[in-house]
mmCIF file of C-alpha atoms and ligand atoms in Angstrom:
data_model
loop_
_atom_site.group_PDB
_atom_site.id
_atom_site.type_symbol
_atom_site.label_atom_id
_atom_site.label_comp_id
_atom_site.label_asym_id
_atom_site.label_seq_id
_atom_site.Cartn_x
_atom_site.Cartn_y
_atom_site.Cartn_z
ATOM 1 C CA UNK A 1 -44.278 -109.071 -108.007
ATOM 2 C CA UNK A 2 -41.137 -110.966 -108.923
ATOM 3 C CA UNK A 3 -39.130 -109.644 -111.891
ATOM 4 C CA UNK A 4 -37.229 -112.389 -113.646
ATOM 5 C CA UNK A 5 -34.563 -111.267 -116.132
ATOM 6 C CA UNK A 6 -32.861 -113.913 -118.295
ATOM 7 C CA UNK A 7 -29.097 -113.335 -118.514
ATOM 8 C CA UNK A 8 -28.526 -116.178 -120.999
ATOM 9 C CA UNK A 9 -27.789 -119.899 -120.522
ATOM 10 C CA UNK A 10 -29.072 -120.721 -116.971
ATOM 11 C CA UNK A 11 -28.427 -117.308 -115.426
ATOM 12 C CA UNK A 12 -31.179 -115.074 -114.048
ATOM 13 C CA UNK A 13 -31.514 -111.845 -112.177
ATOM 14 C CA UNK A 14 -34.473 -112.120 -109.794
ATOM 15 C CA UNK A 15 -35.855 -108.886 -108.330
ATOM 16 C CA UNK A 16 -38.126 -109.279 -105.316
ATOM 17 C CA UNK A 17 -39.112 -105.865 -103.955
ATOM 18 C CA UNK A 18 -35.823 -104.085 -103.249
ATOM 19 C CA UNK A 19 -33.858 -107.352 -103.190
ATOM 20 C CA UNK A 20 -31.719 -108.469 -106.117
ATOM 21 C CA UNK A 21 -30.823 -112.138 -106.422
ATOM 22 C CA UNK A 22 -28.758 -113.838 -109.089
ATOM 23 C CA UNK A 23 -29.106 -117.496 -109.995
ATOM 24 C CA UNK A 24 -26.134 -119.263 -111.651
ATOM 25 C CA UNK A 25 -24.385 -116.045 -112.775
ATOM 26 C CA UNK A 26 -22.275 -117.292 -115.689
ATOM 27 C CA UNK A 27 -21.560 -113.961 -117.404
ATOM 28 C CA UNK A 28 -17.862 -113.895 -118.343
ATOM 29 C CA UNK A 29 -17.432 -116.258 -121.307
ATOM 30 C CA UNK A 30 -21.185 -116.578 -121.788
ATOM 31 C CA UNK A 31 -21.761 -115.726 -125.448
ATOM 32 C CA UNK A 32 -25.438 -114.944 -124.674
ATOM 33 C CA UNK A 33 -24.746 -112.475 -121.870
ATOM 34 C CA UNK A 34 -26.185 -109.001 -122.397
ATOM 35 C CA UNK A 35 -24.772 -107.495 -119.207
ATOM 36 C CA UNK A 36 -21.307 -107.291 -117.713
ATOM 37 C CA UNK A 37 -20.620 -108.629 -114.210
ATOM 38 C CA UNK A 38 -19.855 -105.072 -113.012
ATOM 39 C CA UNK A 39 -23.464 -104.074 -113.777
ATOM 40 C CA UNK A 40 -24.871 -106.626 -111.337
ATOM 41 C CA UNK A 41 -25.334 -105.697 -107.663
ATOM 42 C CA UNK A 42 -27.073 -108.590 -105.937
ATOM 43 C CA UNK A 43 -27.539 -109.049 -102.199
ATOM 44 C CA UNK A 44 -27.801 -112.799 -102.831
ATOM 45 C CA UNK A 45 -26.330 -115.285 -105.311
ATOM 46 C CA UNK A 46 -27.943 -118.720 -105.574
ATOM 47 C CA UNK A 47 -25.871 -121.445 -107.239
ATOM 48 C CA UNK A 48 -27.108 -124.899 -108.345
ATOM 49 C CA UNK A 49 -23.652 -126.499 -108.740
ATOM 50 C CA UNK A 50 -19.950 -125.885 -109.234
ATOM 51 C CA UNK A 51 -19.607 -126.165 -113.020
ATOM 52 C CA UNK A 52 -18.196 -123.065 -114.669
ATOM 53 C CA UNK A 53 -21.310 -122.385 -116.755
ATOM 54 C CA UNK A 54 -23.301 -121.969 -113.484
ATOM 55 C CA UNK A 55 -20.841 -120.953 -110.742
ATOM 56 C CA UNK A 56 -19.393 -118.521 -113.287
ATOM 57 C CA UNK A 57 -18.717 -115.062 -111.846
ATOM 58 C CA UNK A 58 -20.123 -115.882 -108.398
ATOM 59 C CA UNK A 59 -16.959 -115.188 -106.377
ATOM 60 C CA UNK A 60 -16.082 -111.936 -108.184
ATOM 61 C CA UNK A 61 -19.614 -110.521 -108.003
ATOM 62 C CA UNK A 62 -19.953 -111.561 -104.347
ATOM 63 C CA UNK A 63 -16.631 -109.878 -103.478
ATOM 64 C CA UNK A 64 -17.625 -106.615 -105.151
ATOM 65 C CA UNK A 65 -21.103 -106.493 -103.604
ATOM 66 C CA UNK A 66 -20.657 -108.301 -100.278
ATOM 67 C CA UNK A 67 -23.378 -110.693 -101.516
ATOM 68 C CA UNK A 68 -24.429 -113.793 -99.582
ATOM 69 C CA UNK A 69 -24.003 -116.963 -101.626
ATOM 70 C CA UNK A 70 -26.689 -119.604 -101.032
ATOM 71 C CA UNK A 71 -25.750 -123.067 -102.239
ATOM 72 C CA UNK A 72 -25.003 -126.725 -101.452
ATOM 73 C CA UNK A 73 -22.863 -127.239 -98.335
ATOM 74 C CA UNK A 74 -19.533 -128.171 -99.961
ATOM 75 C CA UNK A 75 -19.718 -125.394 -102.546
ATOM 76 C CA UNK A 76 -20.655 -122.942 -99.776
ATOM 77 C CA UNK A 77 -17.566 -123.976 -97.793
ATOM 78 C CA UNK A 78 -15.435 -123.528 -100.926
ATOM 79 C CA UNK A 79 -16.857 -119.988 -101.263
ATOM 80 C CA UNK A 80 -16.212 -119.200 -97.587
ATOM 81 C CA UNK A 81 -12.604 -120.307 -98.049
ATOM 82 C CA UNK A 82 -12.353 -117.825 -100.936
ATOM 83 C CA UNK A 83 -13.276 -115.074 -98.472
ATOM 84 C CA UNK A 84 -16.929 -114.463 -99.405
ATOM 85 C CA UNK A 85 -20.081 -114.969 -97.334
ATOM 86 C CA UNK A 86 -21.968 -118.195 -97.956
ATOM 87 C CA UNK A 87 -25.007 -119.911 -96.498
ATOM 88 C CA UNK A 88 -24.717 -123.723 -96.728
ATOM 89 C CA UNK A 89 -27.818 -125.807 -97.441
ATOM 90 C CA UNK A 90 -28.594 -129.270 -98.725
ATOM 91 C CA UNK A 91 -31.203 -131.112 -100.754
ATOM 92 C CA UNK A 92 -34.611 -131.232 -99.057
ATOM 93 C CA UNK A 93 -33.698 -128.390 -96.725
ATOM 94 C CA UNK A 94 -35.330 -124.978 -96.723
ATOM 95 C CA UNK A 95 -34.359 -121.699 -95.093
ATOM 96 C CA UNK A 96 -36.109 -118.356 -94.805
ATOM 97 C CA UNK A 97 -34.206 -115.263 -95.870
ATOM 98 C CA UNK A 98 -35.490 -111.684 -95.817
ATOM 99 C CA UNK A 99 -36.562 -111.891 -99.488
ATOM 100 C CA UNK A 100 -38.356 -115.263 -99.120
ATOM 101 C CA UNK A 101 -37.679 -118.976 -98.652
ATOM 102 C CA UNK A 102 -35.178 -121.125 -100.518
ATOM 103 C CA UNK A 103 -35.401 -124.904 -100.774
ATOM 104 C CA UNK A 104 -32.860 -127.105 -102.528
ATOM 105 C CA UNK A 105 -34.123 -130.014 -104.604
ATOM 106 C CA UNK A 106 -32.592 -133.089 -106.132
ATOM 107 C CA UNK A 107 -30.887 -132.838 -109.545
ATOM 108 C CA UNK A 108 -29.157 -135.686 -111.338
ATOM 109 C CA UNK A 109 -25.812 -134.240 -112.386
ATOM 110 C CA UNK A 110 -22.275 -133.758 -111.062
ATOM 111 C CA UNK A 111 -20.639 -130.773 -109.371
ATOM 112 C CA UNK A 112 -16.911 -130.213 -109.715
ATOM 113 C CA UNK A 113 -14.751 -127.110 -109.777
ATOM 114 C CA UNK A 114 -11.738 -127.414 -112.068
ATOM 115 C CA UNK A 115 -8.725 -125.236 -111.209
ATOM 116 C CA UNK A 116 -5.957 -125.971 -113.682
ATOM 117 C CA UNK A 117 -5.298 -129.698 -113.393
ATOM 118 C CA UNK A 118 -7.038 -129.988 -110.022
ATOM 119 C CA UNK A 119 -10.591 -131.303 -109.779
ATOM 120 C CA UNK A 120 -12.334 -130.077 -106.623
ATOM 121 C CA UNK A 121 -15.503 -132.003 -105.672
ATOM 122 C CA UNK A 122 -18.190 -129.448 -104.890
ATOM 123 C CA UNK A 123 -20.836 -131.700 -103.335
ATOM 124 C CA UNK A 124 -24.146 -132.557 -104.979
ATOM 125 C CA UNK A 125 -25.769 -130.725 -107.819
ATOM 126 C CA UNK A 126 -29.145 -129.242 -106.882
ATOM 127 C CA UNK A 127 -32.253 -127.489 -108.092
ATOM 128 C CA UNK A 128 -33.689 -124.430 -106.333
ATOM 129 C CA UNK A 129 -37.226 -123.509 -105.284
ATOM 130 C CA UNK A 130 -37.828 -119.877 -104.271
ATOM 131 C CA UNK A 131 -40.994 -118.844 -102.445
ATOM 132 C CA UNK A 132 -41.567 -115.099 -102.323
ATOM 133 C CA UNK A 133 -44.423 -112.613 -102.678
ATOM 134 C CA UNK A 134 -46.896 -115.518 -102.741
ATOM 135 C CA UNK A 135 -45.232 -116.949 -105.871
ATOM 136 C CA UNK A 136 -43.122 -120.042 -106.351
ATOM 137 C CA UNK A 137 -40.248 -120.424 -108.804
ATOM 138 C CA UNK A 138 -38.267 -123.591 -109.567
ATOM 139 C CA UNK A 139 -34.842 -123.542 -111.259
ATOM 140 C CA UNK A 140 -34.018 -127.159 -112.133
ATOM 141 C CA UNK A 141 -30.257 -126.615 -112.487
ATOM 142 C CA UNK A 142 -28.648 -129.201 -114.757
ATOM 143 C CA UNK A 143 -30.480 -132.516 -114.678
ATOM 144 C CA UNK A 144 -32.208 -135.285 -116.551
ATOM 145 C CA UNK A 145 -35.933 -135.741 -116.061
ATOM 146 C CA UNK A 146 -36.659 -137.844 -112.971
ATOM 147 C CA UNK A 147 -39.837 -139.371 -111.557
ATOM 148 C CA UNK A 148 -39.686 -137.369 -108.323
ATOM 149 C CA UNK A 149 -40.374 -134.201 -110.301
ATOM 150 C CA UNK A 150 -43.964 -135.416 -109.869
ATOM 151 C CA UNK A 151 -43.437 -135.212 -106.104
ATOM 152 C CA UNK A 152 -41.976 -131.709 -106.412
ATOM 153 C CA UNK A 153 -45.012 -130.647 -108.466
ATOM 154 C CA UNK A 154 -47.437 -132.147 -105.950
ATOM 155 C CA UNK A 155 -45.759 -130.829 -102.791
ATOM 156 C CA UNK A 156 -44.801 -127.415 -104.157
ATOM 157 C CA UNK A 157 -47.300 -126.230 -106.812
ATOM 158 C CA UNK A 158 -45.208 -124.108 -109.154
ATOM 159 C CA UNK A 159 -45.909 -120.805 -110.816
ATOM 160 C CA UNK A 160 -42.788 -120.949 -112.968
ATOM 161 C CA UNK A 161 -40.369 -123.766 -113.827
ATOM 162 C CA UNK A 162 -37.015 -123.013 -115.490
ATOM 163 C CA UNK A 163 -36.004 -126.195 -117.313
ATOM 164 C CA UNK A 164 -32.947 -127.070 -119.416
ATOM 165 C CA UNK A 165 -33.738 -128.280 -122.939
ATOM 166 C CA UNK A 166 -30.329 -128.248 -124.669
ATOM 167 C CA UNK A 167 -29.458 -131.981 -124.371
ATOM 168 C CA UNK A 168 -25.912 -133.412 -124.285
ATOM 169 C CA UNK A 169 -25.302 -132.331 -120.638
ATOM 170 C CA UNK A 170 -28.952 -132.121 -119.500
ATOM 171 C CA UNK A 171 -32.511 -132.911 -120.537
ATOM 172 C CA UNK A 172 -33.395 -132.530 -124.178
ATOM 173 C CA UNK A 173 -36.796 -131.332 -125.393
ATOM 174 C CA UNK A 174 -38.302 -134.833 -125.170
ATOM 175 C CA UNK A 175 -37.266 -135.221 -121.506
ATOM 176 C CA UNK A 176 -38.138 -131.614 -120.645
ATOM 177 C CA UNK A 177 -41.698 -132.106 -121.948
ATOM 178 C CA UNK A 178 -42.019 -135.102 -119.614
ATOM 179 C CA UNK A 179 -40.624 -132.915 -116.813
ATOM 180 C CA UNK A 180 -43.406 -130.381 -117.500
ATOM 181 C CA UNK A 181 -45.983 -133.175 -117.296
ATOM 182 C CA UNK A 182 -44.579 -134.221 -113.895
ATOM 183 C CA UNK A 183 -44.151 -130.697 -112.494
ATOM 184 C CA UNK A 184 -47.323 -129.179 -113.971
ATOM 185 C CA UNK A 185 -46.176 -125.559 -113.577
ATOM 186 C CA UNK A 186 -48.355 -122.612 -114.612
ATOM 187 C CA UNK A 187 -45.481 -121.350 -116.802
ATOM 188 C CA UNK A 188 -42.348 -123.032 -118.146
ATOM 189 C CA UNK A 189 -39.298 -121.139 -119.405
ATOM 190 C CA UNK A 190 -36.682 -123.138 -121.359
ATOM 191 C CA UNK A 191 -33.026 -122.569 -120.431
ATOM 192 C CA UNK A 192 -29.558 -124.045 -121.066
ATOM 193 C CA UNK A 193 -29.793 -124.170 -124.884
ATOM 194 C CA UNK A 194 -28.135 -122.481 -127.900
ATOM 195 C CA UNK A 195 -25.304 -121.089 -125.771
ATOM 196 C CA UNK A 196 -22.855 -123.439 -127.467
ATOM 197 C CA UNK A 197 -23.031 -125.689 -130.543
ATOM 198 C CA UNK A 198 -23.316 -128.803 -128.345
ATOM 199 C CA UNK A 199 -26.612 -127.693 -126.829
ATOM 200 C CA UNK A 200 -28.585 -126.461 -129.823
ATOM 201 C CA UNK A 201 -32.347 -126.784 -129.418
ATOM 202 C CA UNK A 202 -35.456 -125.139 -130.852
ATOM 203 C CA UNK A 203 -37.551 -123.583 -128.049
ATOM 204 C CA UNK A 204 -40.520 -123.228 -130.433
ATOM 205 C CA UNK A 205 -40.508 -126.999 -130.940
ATOM 206 C CA UNK A 206 -40.468 -127.403 -127.149
ATOM 207 C CA UNK A 207 -43.394 -124.973 -126.828
ATOM 208 C CA UNK A 208 -45.443 -126.955 -129.366
ATOM 209 C CA UNK A 209 -44.948 -130.168 -127.349
ATOM 210 C CA UNK A 210 -45.733 -128.736 -123.885
ATOM 211 C CA UNK A 211 -49.240 -129.689 -122.629
ATOM 212 C CA UNK A 212 -51.740 -126.847 -123.080
ATOM 213 C CA UNK A 213 -52.360 -126.237 -119.346
ATOM 214 C CA UNK A 214 -48.789 -124.942 -119.063
ATOM 215 C CA UNK A 215 -47.823 -121.716 -120.832
ATOM 216 C CA UNK A 216 -44.374 -121.703 -122.453
ATOM 217 C CA UNK A 217 -42.571 -118.369 -122.232
ATOM 218 C CA UNK A 218 -39.467 -118.096 -124.407
ATOM 219 C CA UNK A 219 -37.074 -115.429 -123.165
ATOM 220 C CA UNK A 220 -34.244 -113.966 -125.186
ATOM 221 C CA UNK A 221 -31.169 -112.982 -123.167
ATOM 222 C CA UNK A 222 -31.991 -109.605 -121.602
ATOM 223 C CA UNK A 223 -35.766 -110.244 -121.588
ATOM 224 C CA UNK A 224 -37.749 -109.855 -118.365
ATOM 225 C CA UNK A 225 -40.794 -111.829 -117.250
ATOM 226 C CA UNK A 226 -42.933 -110.549 -114.377
ATOM 227 C CA UNK A 227 -44.709 -113.004 -112.120
HETATM 228 NI NI1 LIG B 1 -23.353 -128.665 -115.082
HETATM 229 MN MN1 LIG B 2 -24.591 -126.580 -117.318
#
């Protein structure tokens, strides 16, 4: 069983057996967060891209817990230079870890770390597919809908897809519904909405528009979904 706990925005705690993974742990400054970074003790932190609302507390949590960061090559090198462990990957590549397999997928977005007035390019923005315990989970990261989501759905039949619906920076509901049609997951969970005024969206409206063969699960921050 995989235990998926929504930490607000795009952040998740993923428990696979005795392993704890975080995805995009934006906790500090996340108005939806129901935990504090000190409460999180992951062995692994998976990051889709370098923007603050995804990279978030990655370095601090990794330092405290000796976690391994799994992310796009350039962002992984940035993490290594900050003195934490990182495993570099790139889009289309997969690697087996002790908890399961991670594959990075395309996402149409940017990836930059901003330190004061300095903009640090952090490589490509990605999505993440996790295979573990016979289940498959896809976190789309930040992206628009794109036609190759159909390819992802065909090559990697999905149990759960985590898709942004908040618009402005990512897909809105209209695009996310098309993404569901392309991906055809068993379950879709909307993310990246209502954190800030700019990304307000109604998940119930999204649920009404999703084709009936896919179940929409709406998680409140702190909620857990077992798959
Ligand atoms: Ni972003
Ligand atoms: Mn974002």
